Short mmCIF file of C-alpha atoms (C1' of nucleotides) in Angstrom, two decimals:
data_model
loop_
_atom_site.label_atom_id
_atom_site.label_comp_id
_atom_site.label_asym_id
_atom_site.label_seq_id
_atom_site.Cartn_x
_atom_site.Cartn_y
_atom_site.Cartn_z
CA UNK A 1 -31.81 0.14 20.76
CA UNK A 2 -34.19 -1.70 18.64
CA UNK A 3 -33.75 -3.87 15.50
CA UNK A 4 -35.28 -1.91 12.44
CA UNK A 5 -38.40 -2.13 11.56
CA UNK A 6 -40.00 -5.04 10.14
CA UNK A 7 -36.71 -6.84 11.02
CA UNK A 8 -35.86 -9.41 13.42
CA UNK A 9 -33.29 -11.16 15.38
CA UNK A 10 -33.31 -15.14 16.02
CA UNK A 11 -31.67 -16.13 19.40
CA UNK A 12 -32.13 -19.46 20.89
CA UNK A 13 -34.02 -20.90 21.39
CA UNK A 14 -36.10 -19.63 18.18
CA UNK A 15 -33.25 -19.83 15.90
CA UNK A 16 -32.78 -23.50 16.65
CA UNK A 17 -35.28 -24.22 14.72
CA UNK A 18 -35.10 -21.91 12.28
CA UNK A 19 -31.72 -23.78 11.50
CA UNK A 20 -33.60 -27.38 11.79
CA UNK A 21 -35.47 -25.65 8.94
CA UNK A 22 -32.60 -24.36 6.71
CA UNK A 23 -30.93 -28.41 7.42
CA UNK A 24 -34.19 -29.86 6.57
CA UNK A 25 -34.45 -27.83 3.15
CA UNK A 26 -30.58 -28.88 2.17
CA UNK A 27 -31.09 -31.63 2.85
CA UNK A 28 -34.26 -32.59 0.92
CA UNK A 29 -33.10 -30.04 -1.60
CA UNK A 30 -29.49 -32.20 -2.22
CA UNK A 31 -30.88 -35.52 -1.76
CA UNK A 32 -33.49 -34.43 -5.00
CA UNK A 33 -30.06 -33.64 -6.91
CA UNK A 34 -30.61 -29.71 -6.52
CA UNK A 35 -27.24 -27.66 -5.70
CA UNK A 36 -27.21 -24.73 -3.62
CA UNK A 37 -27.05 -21.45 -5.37
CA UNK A 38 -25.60 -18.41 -3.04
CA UNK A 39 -25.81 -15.19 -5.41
CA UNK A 40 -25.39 -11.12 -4.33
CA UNK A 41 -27.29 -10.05 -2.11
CA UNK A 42 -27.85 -7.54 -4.06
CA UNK A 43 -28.29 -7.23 -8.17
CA UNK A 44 -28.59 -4.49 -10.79
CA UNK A 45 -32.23 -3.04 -10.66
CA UNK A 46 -33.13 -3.71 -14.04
CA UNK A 47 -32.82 -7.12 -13.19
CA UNK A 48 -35.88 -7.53 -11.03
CA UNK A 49 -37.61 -4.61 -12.86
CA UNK A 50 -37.65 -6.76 -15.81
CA UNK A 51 -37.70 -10.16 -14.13
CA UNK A 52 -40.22 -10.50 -11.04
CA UNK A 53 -43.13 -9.57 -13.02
CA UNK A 54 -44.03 -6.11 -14.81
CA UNK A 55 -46.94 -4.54 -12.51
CA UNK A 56 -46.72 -6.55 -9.29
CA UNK A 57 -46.59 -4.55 -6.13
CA UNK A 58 -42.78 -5.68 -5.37
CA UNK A 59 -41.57 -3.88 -8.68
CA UNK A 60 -44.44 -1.05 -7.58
CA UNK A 61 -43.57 -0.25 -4.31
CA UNK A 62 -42.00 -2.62 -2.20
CA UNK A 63 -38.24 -2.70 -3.60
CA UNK A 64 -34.92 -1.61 -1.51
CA UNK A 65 -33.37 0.28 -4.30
CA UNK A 66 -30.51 2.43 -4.12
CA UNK A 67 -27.29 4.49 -5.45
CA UNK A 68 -23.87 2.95 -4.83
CA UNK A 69 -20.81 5.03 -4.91
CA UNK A 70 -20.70 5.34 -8.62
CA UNK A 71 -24.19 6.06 -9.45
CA UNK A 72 -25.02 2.67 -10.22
CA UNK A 73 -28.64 1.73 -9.02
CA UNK A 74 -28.79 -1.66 -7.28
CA UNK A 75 -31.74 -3.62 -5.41
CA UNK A 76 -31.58 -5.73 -2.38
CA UNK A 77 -33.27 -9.21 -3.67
CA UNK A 78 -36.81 -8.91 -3.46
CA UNK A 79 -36.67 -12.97 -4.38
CA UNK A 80 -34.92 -15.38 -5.24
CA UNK A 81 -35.63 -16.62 -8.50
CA UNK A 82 -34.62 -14.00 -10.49
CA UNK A 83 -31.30 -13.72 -9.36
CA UNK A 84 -30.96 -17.57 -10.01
CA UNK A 85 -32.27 -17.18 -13.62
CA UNK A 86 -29.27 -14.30 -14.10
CA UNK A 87 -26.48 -16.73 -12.26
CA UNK A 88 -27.96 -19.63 -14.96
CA UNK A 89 -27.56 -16.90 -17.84
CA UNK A 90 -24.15 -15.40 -16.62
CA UNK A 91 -22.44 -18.62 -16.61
CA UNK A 92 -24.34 -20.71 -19.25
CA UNK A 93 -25.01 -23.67 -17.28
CA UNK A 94 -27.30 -25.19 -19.88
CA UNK A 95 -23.80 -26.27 -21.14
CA UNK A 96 -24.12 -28.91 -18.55
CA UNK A 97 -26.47 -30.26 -19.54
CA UNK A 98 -30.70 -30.27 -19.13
CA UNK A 99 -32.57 -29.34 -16.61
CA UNK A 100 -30.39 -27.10 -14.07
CA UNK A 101 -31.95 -27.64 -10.69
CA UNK A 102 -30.69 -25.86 -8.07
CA UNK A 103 -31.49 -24.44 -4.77
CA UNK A 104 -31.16 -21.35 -2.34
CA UNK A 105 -31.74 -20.13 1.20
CA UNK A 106 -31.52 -17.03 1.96
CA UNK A 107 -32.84 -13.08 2.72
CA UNK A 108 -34.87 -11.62 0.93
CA UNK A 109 -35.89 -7.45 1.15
CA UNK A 110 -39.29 -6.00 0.63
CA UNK A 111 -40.01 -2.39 2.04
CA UNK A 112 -43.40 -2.95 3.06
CA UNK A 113 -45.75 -2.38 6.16
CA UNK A 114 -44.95 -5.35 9.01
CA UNK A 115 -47.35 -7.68 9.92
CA UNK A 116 -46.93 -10.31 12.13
CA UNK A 117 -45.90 -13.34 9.40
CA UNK A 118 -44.38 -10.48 6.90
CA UNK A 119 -41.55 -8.61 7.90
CA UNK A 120 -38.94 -6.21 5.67
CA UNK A 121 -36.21 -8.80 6.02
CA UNK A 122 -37.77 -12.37 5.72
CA UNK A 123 -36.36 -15.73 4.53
CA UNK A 124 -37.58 -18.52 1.68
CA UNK A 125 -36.25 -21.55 0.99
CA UNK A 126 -36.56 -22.21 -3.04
CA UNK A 127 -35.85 -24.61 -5.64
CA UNK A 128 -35.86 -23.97 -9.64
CA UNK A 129 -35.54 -26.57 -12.05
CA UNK A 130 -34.86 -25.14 -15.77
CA UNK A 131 -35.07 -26.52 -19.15
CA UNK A 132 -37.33 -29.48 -19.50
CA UNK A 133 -40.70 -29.57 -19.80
CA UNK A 134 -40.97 -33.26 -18.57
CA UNK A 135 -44.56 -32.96 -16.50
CA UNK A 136 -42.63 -35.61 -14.13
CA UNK A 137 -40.63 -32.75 -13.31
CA UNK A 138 -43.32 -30.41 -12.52
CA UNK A 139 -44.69 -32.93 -10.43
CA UNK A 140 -40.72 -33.16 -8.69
CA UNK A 141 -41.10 -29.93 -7.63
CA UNK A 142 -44.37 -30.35 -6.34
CA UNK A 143 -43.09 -33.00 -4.27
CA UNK A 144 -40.37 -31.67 -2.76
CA UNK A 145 -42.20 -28.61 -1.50
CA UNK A 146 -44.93 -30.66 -0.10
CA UNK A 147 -42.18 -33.01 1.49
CA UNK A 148 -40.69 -29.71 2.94
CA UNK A 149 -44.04 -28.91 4.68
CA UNK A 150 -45.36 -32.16 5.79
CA UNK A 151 -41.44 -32.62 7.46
CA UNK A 152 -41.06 -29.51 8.96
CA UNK A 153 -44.96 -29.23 10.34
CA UNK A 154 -46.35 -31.17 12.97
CA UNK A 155 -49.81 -30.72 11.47
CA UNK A 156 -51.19 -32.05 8.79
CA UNK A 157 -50.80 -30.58 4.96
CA UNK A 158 -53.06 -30.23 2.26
CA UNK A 159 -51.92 -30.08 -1.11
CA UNK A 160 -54.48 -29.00 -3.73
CA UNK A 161 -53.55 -29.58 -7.14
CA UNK A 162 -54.96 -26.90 -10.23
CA UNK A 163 -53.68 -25.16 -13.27
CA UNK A 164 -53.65 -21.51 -14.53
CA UNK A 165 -53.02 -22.87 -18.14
CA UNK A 166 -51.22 -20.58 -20.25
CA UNK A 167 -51.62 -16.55 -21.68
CA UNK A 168 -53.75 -17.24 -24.55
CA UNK A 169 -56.98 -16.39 -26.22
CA UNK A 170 -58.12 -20.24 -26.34
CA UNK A 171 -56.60 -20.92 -23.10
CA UNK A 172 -56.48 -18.88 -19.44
CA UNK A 173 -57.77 -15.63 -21.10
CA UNK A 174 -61.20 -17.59 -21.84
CA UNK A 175 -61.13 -18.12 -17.87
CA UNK A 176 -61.79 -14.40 -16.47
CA UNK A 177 -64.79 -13.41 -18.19
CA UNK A 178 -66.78 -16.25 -17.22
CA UNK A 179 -65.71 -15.64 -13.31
CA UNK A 180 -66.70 -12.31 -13.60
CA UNK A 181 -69.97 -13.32 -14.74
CA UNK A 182 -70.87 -15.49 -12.36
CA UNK A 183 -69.87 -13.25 -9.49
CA UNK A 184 -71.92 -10.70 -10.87
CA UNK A 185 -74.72 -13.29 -11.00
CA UNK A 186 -73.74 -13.64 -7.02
CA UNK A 187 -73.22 -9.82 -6.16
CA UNK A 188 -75.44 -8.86 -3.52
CA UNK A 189 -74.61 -12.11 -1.78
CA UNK A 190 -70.85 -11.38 -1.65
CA UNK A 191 -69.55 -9.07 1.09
CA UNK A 192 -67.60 -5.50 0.47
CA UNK A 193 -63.98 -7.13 0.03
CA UNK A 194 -65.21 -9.40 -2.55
CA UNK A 195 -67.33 -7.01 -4.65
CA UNK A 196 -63.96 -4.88 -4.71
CA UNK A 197 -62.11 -7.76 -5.92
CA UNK A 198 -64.50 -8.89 -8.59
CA UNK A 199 -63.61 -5.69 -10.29
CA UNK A 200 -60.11 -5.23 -9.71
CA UNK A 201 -58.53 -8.73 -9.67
CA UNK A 202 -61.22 -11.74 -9.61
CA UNK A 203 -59.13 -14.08 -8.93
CA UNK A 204 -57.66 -12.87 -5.76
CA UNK A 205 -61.86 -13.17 -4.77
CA UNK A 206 -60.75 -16.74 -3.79
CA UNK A 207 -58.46 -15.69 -1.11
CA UNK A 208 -61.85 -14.76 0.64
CA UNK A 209 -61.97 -15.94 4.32
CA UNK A 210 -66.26 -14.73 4.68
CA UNK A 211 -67.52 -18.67 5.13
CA UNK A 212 -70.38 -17.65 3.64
CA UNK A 213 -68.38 -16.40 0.62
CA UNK A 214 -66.38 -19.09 0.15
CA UNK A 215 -69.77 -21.82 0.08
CA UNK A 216 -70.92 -19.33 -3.01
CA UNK A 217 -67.30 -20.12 -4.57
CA UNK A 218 -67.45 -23.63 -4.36
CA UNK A 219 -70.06 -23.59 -7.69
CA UNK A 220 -67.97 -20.97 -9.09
CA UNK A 221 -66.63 -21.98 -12.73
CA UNK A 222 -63.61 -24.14 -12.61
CA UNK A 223 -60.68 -22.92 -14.46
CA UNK A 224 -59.65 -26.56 -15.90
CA UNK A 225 -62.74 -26.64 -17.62
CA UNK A 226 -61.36 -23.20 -19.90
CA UNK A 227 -57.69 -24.31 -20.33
CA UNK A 228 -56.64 -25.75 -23.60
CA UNK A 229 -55.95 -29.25 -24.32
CA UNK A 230 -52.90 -29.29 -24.46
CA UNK A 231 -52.54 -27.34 -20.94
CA UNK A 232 -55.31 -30.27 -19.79
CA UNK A 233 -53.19 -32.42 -20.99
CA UNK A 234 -49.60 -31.37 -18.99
CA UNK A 235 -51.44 -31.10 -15.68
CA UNK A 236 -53.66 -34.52 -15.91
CA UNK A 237 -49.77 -35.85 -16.87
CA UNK A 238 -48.59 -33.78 -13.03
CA UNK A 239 -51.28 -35.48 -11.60
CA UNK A 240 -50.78 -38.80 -13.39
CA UNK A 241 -47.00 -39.01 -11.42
CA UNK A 242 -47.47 -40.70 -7.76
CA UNK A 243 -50.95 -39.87 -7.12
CA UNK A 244 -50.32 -36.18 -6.34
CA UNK A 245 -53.85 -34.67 -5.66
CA UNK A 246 -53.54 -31.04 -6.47
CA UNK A 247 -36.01 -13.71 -20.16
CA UNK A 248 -32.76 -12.05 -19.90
CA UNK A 249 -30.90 -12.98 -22.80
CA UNK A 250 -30.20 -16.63 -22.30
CA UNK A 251 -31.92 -19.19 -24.81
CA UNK A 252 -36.01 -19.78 -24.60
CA UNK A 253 -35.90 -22.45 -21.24
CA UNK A 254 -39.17 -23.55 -19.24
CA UNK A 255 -38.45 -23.43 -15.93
CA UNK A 256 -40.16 -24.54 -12.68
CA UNK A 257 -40.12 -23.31 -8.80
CA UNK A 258 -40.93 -22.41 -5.38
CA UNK A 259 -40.20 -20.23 -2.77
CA UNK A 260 -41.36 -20.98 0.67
CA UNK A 261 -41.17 -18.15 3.66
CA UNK A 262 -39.06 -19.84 6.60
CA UNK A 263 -40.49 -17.43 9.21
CA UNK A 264 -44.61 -18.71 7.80
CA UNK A 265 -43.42 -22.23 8.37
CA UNK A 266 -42.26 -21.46 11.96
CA UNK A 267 -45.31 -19.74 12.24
CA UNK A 268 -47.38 -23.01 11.22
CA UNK A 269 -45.05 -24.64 13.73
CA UNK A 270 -45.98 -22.55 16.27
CA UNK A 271 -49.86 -22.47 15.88
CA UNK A 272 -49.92 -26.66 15.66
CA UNK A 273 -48.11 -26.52 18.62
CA UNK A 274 -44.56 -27.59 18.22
CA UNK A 275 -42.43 -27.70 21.15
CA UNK A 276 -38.95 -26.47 21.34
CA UNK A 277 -36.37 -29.37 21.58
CA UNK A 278 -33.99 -27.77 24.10
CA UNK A 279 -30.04 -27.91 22.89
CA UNK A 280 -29.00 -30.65 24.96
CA UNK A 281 -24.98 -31.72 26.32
CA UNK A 282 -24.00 -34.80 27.49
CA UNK A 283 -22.29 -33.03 30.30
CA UNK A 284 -22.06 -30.29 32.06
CA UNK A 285 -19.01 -29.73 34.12
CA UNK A 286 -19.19 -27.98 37.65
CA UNK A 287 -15.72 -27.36 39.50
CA UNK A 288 -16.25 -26.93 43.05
CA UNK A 289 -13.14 -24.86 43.83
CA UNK A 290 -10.59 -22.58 42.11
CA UNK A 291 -8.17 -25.42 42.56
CA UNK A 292 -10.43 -28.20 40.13
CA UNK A 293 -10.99 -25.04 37.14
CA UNK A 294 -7.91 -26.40 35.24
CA UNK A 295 -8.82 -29.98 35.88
CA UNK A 296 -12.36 -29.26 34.56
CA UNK A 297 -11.28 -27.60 31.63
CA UNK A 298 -8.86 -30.43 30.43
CA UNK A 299 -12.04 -33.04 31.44
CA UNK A 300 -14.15 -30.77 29.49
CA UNK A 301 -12.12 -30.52 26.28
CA UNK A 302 -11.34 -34.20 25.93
CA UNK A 303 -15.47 -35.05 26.14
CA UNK A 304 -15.32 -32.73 23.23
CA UNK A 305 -12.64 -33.67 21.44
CA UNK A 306 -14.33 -37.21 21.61
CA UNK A 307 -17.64 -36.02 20.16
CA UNK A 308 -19.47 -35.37 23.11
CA UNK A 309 -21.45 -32.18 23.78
CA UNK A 310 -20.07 -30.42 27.02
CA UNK A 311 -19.99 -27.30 28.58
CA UNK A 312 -18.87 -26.28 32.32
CA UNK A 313 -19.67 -23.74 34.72
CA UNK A 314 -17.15 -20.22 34.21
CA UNK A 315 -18.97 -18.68 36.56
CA UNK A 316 -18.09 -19.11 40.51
CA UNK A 317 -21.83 -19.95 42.52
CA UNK A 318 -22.78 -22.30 44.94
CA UNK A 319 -23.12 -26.00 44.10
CA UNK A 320 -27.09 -25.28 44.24
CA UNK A 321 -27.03 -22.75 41.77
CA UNK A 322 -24.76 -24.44 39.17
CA UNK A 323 -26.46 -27.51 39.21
CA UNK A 324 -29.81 -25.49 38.24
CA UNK A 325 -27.84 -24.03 35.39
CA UNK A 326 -26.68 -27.81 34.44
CA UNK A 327 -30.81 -28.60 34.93
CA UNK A 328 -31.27 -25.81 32.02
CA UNK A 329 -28.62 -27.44 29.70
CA UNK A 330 -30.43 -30.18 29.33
CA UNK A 331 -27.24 -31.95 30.09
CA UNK A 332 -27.70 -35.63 30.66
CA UNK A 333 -24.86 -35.78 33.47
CA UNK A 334 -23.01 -33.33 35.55
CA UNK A 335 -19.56 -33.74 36.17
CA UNK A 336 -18.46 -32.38 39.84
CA UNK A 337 -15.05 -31.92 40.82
CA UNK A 338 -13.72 -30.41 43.98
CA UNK A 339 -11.26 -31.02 46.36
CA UNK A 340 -12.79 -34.70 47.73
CA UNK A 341 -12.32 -35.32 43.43
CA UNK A 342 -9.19 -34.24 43.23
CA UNK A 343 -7.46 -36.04 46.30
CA UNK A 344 -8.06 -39.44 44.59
CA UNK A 345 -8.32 -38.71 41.20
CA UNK A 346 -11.82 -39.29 40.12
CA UNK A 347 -14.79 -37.05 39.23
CA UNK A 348 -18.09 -37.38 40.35
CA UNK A 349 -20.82 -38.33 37.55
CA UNK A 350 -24.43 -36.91 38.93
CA UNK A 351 -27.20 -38.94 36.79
CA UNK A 352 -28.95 -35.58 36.26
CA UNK A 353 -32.08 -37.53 35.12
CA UNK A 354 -32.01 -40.40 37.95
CA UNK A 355 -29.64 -38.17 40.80
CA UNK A 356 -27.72 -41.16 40.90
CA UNK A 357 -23.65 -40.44 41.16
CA UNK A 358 -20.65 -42.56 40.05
CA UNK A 359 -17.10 -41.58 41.31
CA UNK A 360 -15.28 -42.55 37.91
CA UNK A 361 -11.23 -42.37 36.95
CA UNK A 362 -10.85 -39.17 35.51
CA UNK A 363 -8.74 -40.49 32.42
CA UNK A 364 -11.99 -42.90 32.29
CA UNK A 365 -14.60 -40.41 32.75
CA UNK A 366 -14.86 -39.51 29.14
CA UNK A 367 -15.30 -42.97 27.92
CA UNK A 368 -17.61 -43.49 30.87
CA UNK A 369 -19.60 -40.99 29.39
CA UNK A 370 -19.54 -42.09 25.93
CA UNK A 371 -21.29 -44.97 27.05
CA UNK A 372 -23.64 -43.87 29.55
CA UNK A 373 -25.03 -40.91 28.13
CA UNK A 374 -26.01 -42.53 24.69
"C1'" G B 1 -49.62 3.48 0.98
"C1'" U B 2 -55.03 3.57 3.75
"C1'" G B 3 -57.95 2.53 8.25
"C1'" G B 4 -58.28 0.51 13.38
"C1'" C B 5 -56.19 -1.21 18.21
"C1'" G B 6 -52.00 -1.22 21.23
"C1'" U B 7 -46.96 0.24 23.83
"C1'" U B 8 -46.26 0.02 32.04
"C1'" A B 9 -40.20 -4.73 35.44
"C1'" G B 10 -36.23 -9.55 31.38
"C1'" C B 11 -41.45 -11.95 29.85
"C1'" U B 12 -47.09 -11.92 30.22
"C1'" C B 13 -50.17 -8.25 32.06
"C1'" A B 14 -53.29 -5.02 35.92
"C1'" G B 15 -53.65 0.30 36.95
"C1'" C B 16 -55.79 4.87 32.55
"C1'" C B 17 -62.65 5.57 31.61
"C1'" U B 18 -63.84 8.78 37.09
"C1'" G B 19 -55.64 12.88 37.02
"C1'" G B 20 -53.64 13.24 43.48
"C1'" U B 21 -48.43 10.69 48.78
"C1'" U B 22 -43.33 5.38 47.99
"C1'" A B 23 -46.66 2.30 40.14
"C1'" G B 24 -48.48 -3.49 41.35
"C1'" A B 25 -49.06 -9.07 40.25
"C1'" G B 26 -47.51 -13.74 38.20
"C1'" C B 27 -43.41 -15.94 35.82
"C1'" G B 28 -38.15 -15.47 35.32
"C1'" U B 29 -33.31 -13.80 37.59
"C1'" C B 30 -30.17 -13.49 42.01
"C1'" G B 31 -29.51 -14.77 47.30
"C1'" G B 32 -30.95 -17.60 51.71
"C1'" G B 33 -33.44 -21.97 54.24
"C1'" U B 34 -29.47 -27.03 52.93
"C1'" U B 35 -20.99 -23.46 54.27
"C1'" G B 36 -20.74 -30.22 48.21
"C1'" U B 37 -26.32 -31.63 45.43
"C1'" G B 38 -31.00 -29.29 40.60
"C1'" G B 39 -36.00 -30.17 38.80
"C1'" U B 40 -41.00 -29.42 44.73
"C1'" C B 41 -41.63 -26.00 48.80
"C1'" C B 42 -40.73 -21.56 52.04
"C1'" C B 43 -38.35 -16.63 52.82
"C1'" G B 44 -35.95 -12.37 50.84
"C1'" A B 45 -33.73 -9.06 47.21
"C1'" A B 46 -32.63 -6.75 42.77
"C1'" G B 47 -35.07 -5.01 38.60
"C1'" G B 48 -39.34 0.55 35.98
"C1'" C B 49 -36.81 8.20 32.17
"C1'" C B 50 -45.01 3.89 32.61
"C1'" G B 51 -41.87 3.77 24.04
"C1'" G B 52 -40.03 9.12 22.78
"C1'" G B 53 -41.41 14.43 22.35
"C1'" G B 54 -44.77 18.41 23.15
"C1'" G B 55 -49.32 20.37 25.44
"C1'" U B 56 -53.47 21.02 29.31
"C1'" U B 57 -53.25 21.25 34.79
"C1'" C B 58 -51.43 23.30 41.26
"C1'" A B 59 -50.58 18.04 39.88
"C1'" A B 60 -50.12 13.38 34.09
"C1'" G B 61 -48.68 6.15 33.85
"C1'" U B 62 -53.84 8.28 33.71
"C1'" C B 63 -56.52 13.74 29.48
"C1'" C B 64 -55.02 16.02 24.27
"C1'" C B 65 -51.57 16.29 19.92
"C1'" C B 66 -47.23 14.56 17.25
"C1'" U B 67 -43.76 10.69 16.46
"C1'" A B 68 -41.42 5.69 16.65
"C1'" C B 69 -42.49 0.73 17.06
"C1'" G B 70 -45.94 -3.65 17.30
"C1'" C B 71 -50.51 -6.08 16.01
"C1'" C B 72 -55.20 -6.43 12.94
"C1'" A B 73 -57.88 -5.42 8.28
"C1'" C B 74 -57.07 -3.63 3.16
"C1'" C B 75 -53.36 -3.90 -0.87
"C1'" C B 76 -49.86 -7.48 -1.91
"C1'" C B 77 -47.19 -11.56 -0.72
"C1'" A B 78 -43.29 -15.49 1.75
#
RNA sequence: GUGGCGUUAGCUCAGCCUGGUUAGAGCGUCGGGUUGUGGUCCCGAAGGCCGGGGGUUCAAGUCCCCUACGCCACCCCA
């Protein structure tokens, strides 16, 4: 039995941090006044027809569409903002008041071909703030997302800072001709990938990863020297805010966002070399004979009923073995109690770091603990 | 959806080109050396429809075809 394809399953010690990654997002997400938006899994297909973008390869190709019960035709999320756009519009929450910022974590559903880094079932992280137009906003966003990466990573992070302007004959649609006519000017210098691209989408000729290409693109035309002054304007006032260097039937809002893949960022994680932090206990508890099981169990529940992270050993091995296992927890200290434990009452605390072993009360063995293994 | 490379023990891989008795290694697991003491060391054991199906052959992990899955490039994107 195999997962499906282009699926995956987290198990730890992987999906530790994959949850240190959903925590971290809350919680930058809620300290930034952003609430967490859970919506279907699932919406009507019209929705993301109409709202992730007419000719993108998602709508194309790429969506999990299909026929419920009663003929209706639904669509596993393909992202996240739309459905957030449709909560905003279903229960006008712009009679809260202005902007709506609110976040979401969760699956998202693309039928496409896996690649390590892109999978059928992946997972973003994603703000959207709507209905202001403050650039100090814009730049909020900005922030966060950039916060998100430079917390999570251990490496460092980039942010470059540009503007696409807006649809417009004085504005973004002034851009495109002149990059196609300076990469015609560079043709025969570009390789195959990049002459393809100049034709079919120029602006995706920037994704290049040829070296060589990319030293060409550096004098290519620069797309804030096309947009209109009043775009110039709203992204010198993004730039101006703490130094950064870098439709569905509601009422007409501007609206802001990201979306950022969890399983890239564990990637990034991975490739600058983060460690796994293994789960650690405070104590592990090893009884010795059948007779100490109960004993152990009731010394075992109290540590956690004081806050203390503790496990024990269910299954019956030699004292070699389970203090291997106790080596694997992490745990700071194993508790041992046989039948030498049990005659006078105490339980023996092994220093798992040091080796070093206290024979402590039991009734005082949890408080013991609470202050040795902080 | 297109093209390429892969798939052998729980994990990482060797063996395949040049078919031939019981398919190997390291790590991990379990047990023992130490019948109540881990992280080092030594010894031992378990663990494999060689991804699945079909074909060629006296004989297939090895050669051929199909298929599933993974990875890389394209497309696109997180």
């Amino acid at each position: 039995m195999k997962q499906p394809r282009g699926t995956q399953d987290f198990l730890p010690p992987a999906s530790e941090r994959f949850w240190a990654l959903e925590k971290l997002g809350a919680d930058i997400f809620e300290r930034a006044g952003y609430g967490r938006a859970i919506t279907p899994m699932f919406e009507d297909t019209d929705l993301f027809e109409r709202g992730v973008g007419e000719a993108t390869d998602i709508v194309n190709k790429e969506m999990y569409t299909f026929k419920d019960r009663s003929d209706h035709s639904l669509t596993l999320r393909p992202e996240g903002t739309a459905s957030v756009m449709r909560a905003i519009v279903t229960h006008h929450l712009w009679d809260n008041g202005l902007p709506i910022k609110l976040y979401y974590d969760a699956a998202m559903f693309r039928y496409e071909r896996p690649q390590k880094g892109r999978f059928r079932q992946h997972h973003q992280l994603g703000i959207e703030a709507v209905g202001s137009e403050d650039p100090a906003l814009d730049a909020e966003v900005i922030e966060i997302g950039h916060n998100l990466l430079r917390e999570a990573y251990v490496g460092p992070v980039a942010l470059l800072l540009n503007s696409m302007g807006h649809r417009g004959p004085n504005c973004r649609d002034r851009y495109l001709p002149a990059l196609r006519a300076f990469l015609e000017q560079h043709r025969e210098e570009l390789d195959a990938d990049c002459k393809r691209r100049m034709v079919v989408n120029p602006l995706r000729v920037f994704d290049c990863k040829v070296p060589a290409d990319q030293a060409i693109l550096a004098n290519a035309p620069m797309l804030n020297d096309f947009i209109c002054d009043d775009c110039r304007a709203h992204l010198a006032a993004v730039q101006g805010y703490d130094g950064l260097v870098e439709e569905i039937g509601g009422p007409a809002l501007p609206g802001i966002g990201f979306g950022l893949g969890i399983e890239r960022i564990l990637l990034a994680q991975e490739a600058a070399g983060a460690g796994t932090a293994p789960a650690v206990l405070d104590c592990y508890v090893i009884p010795l004979e059948q007779a100490a099981r109960s004993e152990a169990v009731r010394l075992m529940r109290r540590m956690r009923e004081a806050g203390l992270a503790a496990d024990m050993a269910y299954v019956e091995r030699g004292l070699k073995t389970q203090l291997k296992h106790a080596d694997r927890t992490g745990a700071r200290f194993a508790a041992l109690i046989g039948e030498k434990e049990l005659a006078v009452g105490v339980v023996t605390m092994r220093d798992m770091t040091s080796g070093e072993q206290n024979e402590v009360p039991l009734d005082e063995a949890t408080s013991w603990l609470g202050e040795h293994a902080s």
